[in-house]
Amino acid sequence: MLQTETAKPDIAPVPIWRCKTAGCKAWMREELAPSPHPACPICKGPMIRSIKHLPKLVTKYKAKKK
């Protein structure tokens, strides 16, 4: 039986905003937050800063046509 290896992404601690409401599990990366102190996009409650270990965000940009 052959075992195939899958490439695991590089994981790093990333600053996030997470919802403070007990029943809500919403969170967002700090770098993608719409404001310096965002409200929860789901329940509109307060959010607090936290750290989550996530894969690095890869952004792909398309070249603009002239």
XYZ file of N, CA and C in Angstrom, residues 43-65:
69
model
N -23.786 38.919 13.912
C -24.735 39.309 14.967
C -24.643 40.778 15.346
N -23.716 41.515 14.754
C -23.503 42.950 15.018
C -23.012 43.241 16.431
N -22.527 42.221 17.132
C -21.994 42.388 18.481
C -20.557 42.880 18.462
N -19.983 43.118 19.644
C -18.597 43.590 19.723
C -17.611 42.474 19.375
N -16.452 42.884 18.872
C -15.409 41.920 18.540
C -14.161 42.250 19.342
N -13.359 41.223 19.645
C -12.112 41.413 20.378
C -10.966 40.849 19.557
N -9.773 41.373 19.808
C -8.580 40.896 19.106
C -8.152 39.560 19.692
N -7.595 38.736 18.825
C -7.124 37.429 19.239
C -6.067 36.974 18.236
N -5.546 35.781 18.435
C -4.553 35.188 17.533
C -5.069 33.817 17.124
N -4.899 33.487 15.856
C -5.302 32.180 15.345
C -4.169 31.690 14.453
N -3.836 30.413 14.530
C -2.798 29.849 13.679
C -3.429 29.413 12.360
N -3.075 30.127 11.293
C -3.686 29.938 9.980
C -2.627 29.831 8.897
N -3.009 29.257 7.746
C -2.093 29.279 6.606
C -1.909 30.715 6.119
N -0.753 30.970 5.527
C -0.492 32.304 4.991
C -1.480 32.607 3.878
N -1.911 33.850 3.823
C -2.861 34.294 2.819
C -2.122 34.546 1.510
N -2.587 33.911 0.445
C -1.975 34.080 -0.865
C -2.898 34.932 -1.713
N -2.380 36.062 -2.166
C -3.190 36.923 -3.034
C -2.600 36.856 -4.439
N -3.478 36.750 -5.383
C -3.050 36.688 -6.772
C -3.571 37.921 -7.476
N -2.689 38.628 -8.105
C -3.055 39.834 -8.830
C -2.906 39.583 -10.318
N -3.909 39.994 -11.055
C -3.840 39.903 -12.505
C -3.259 41.196 -13.037
N -2.419 41.096 -14.033
C -1.836 42.280 -14.646
C -2.918 43.054 -15.401
N -2.888 44.358 -15.241
C -3.874 45.181 -15.945
C -3.485 45.300 -17.416
N -4.500 45.225 -18.261
C -4.255 45.387 -19.689
C -4.166 46.867 -20.014
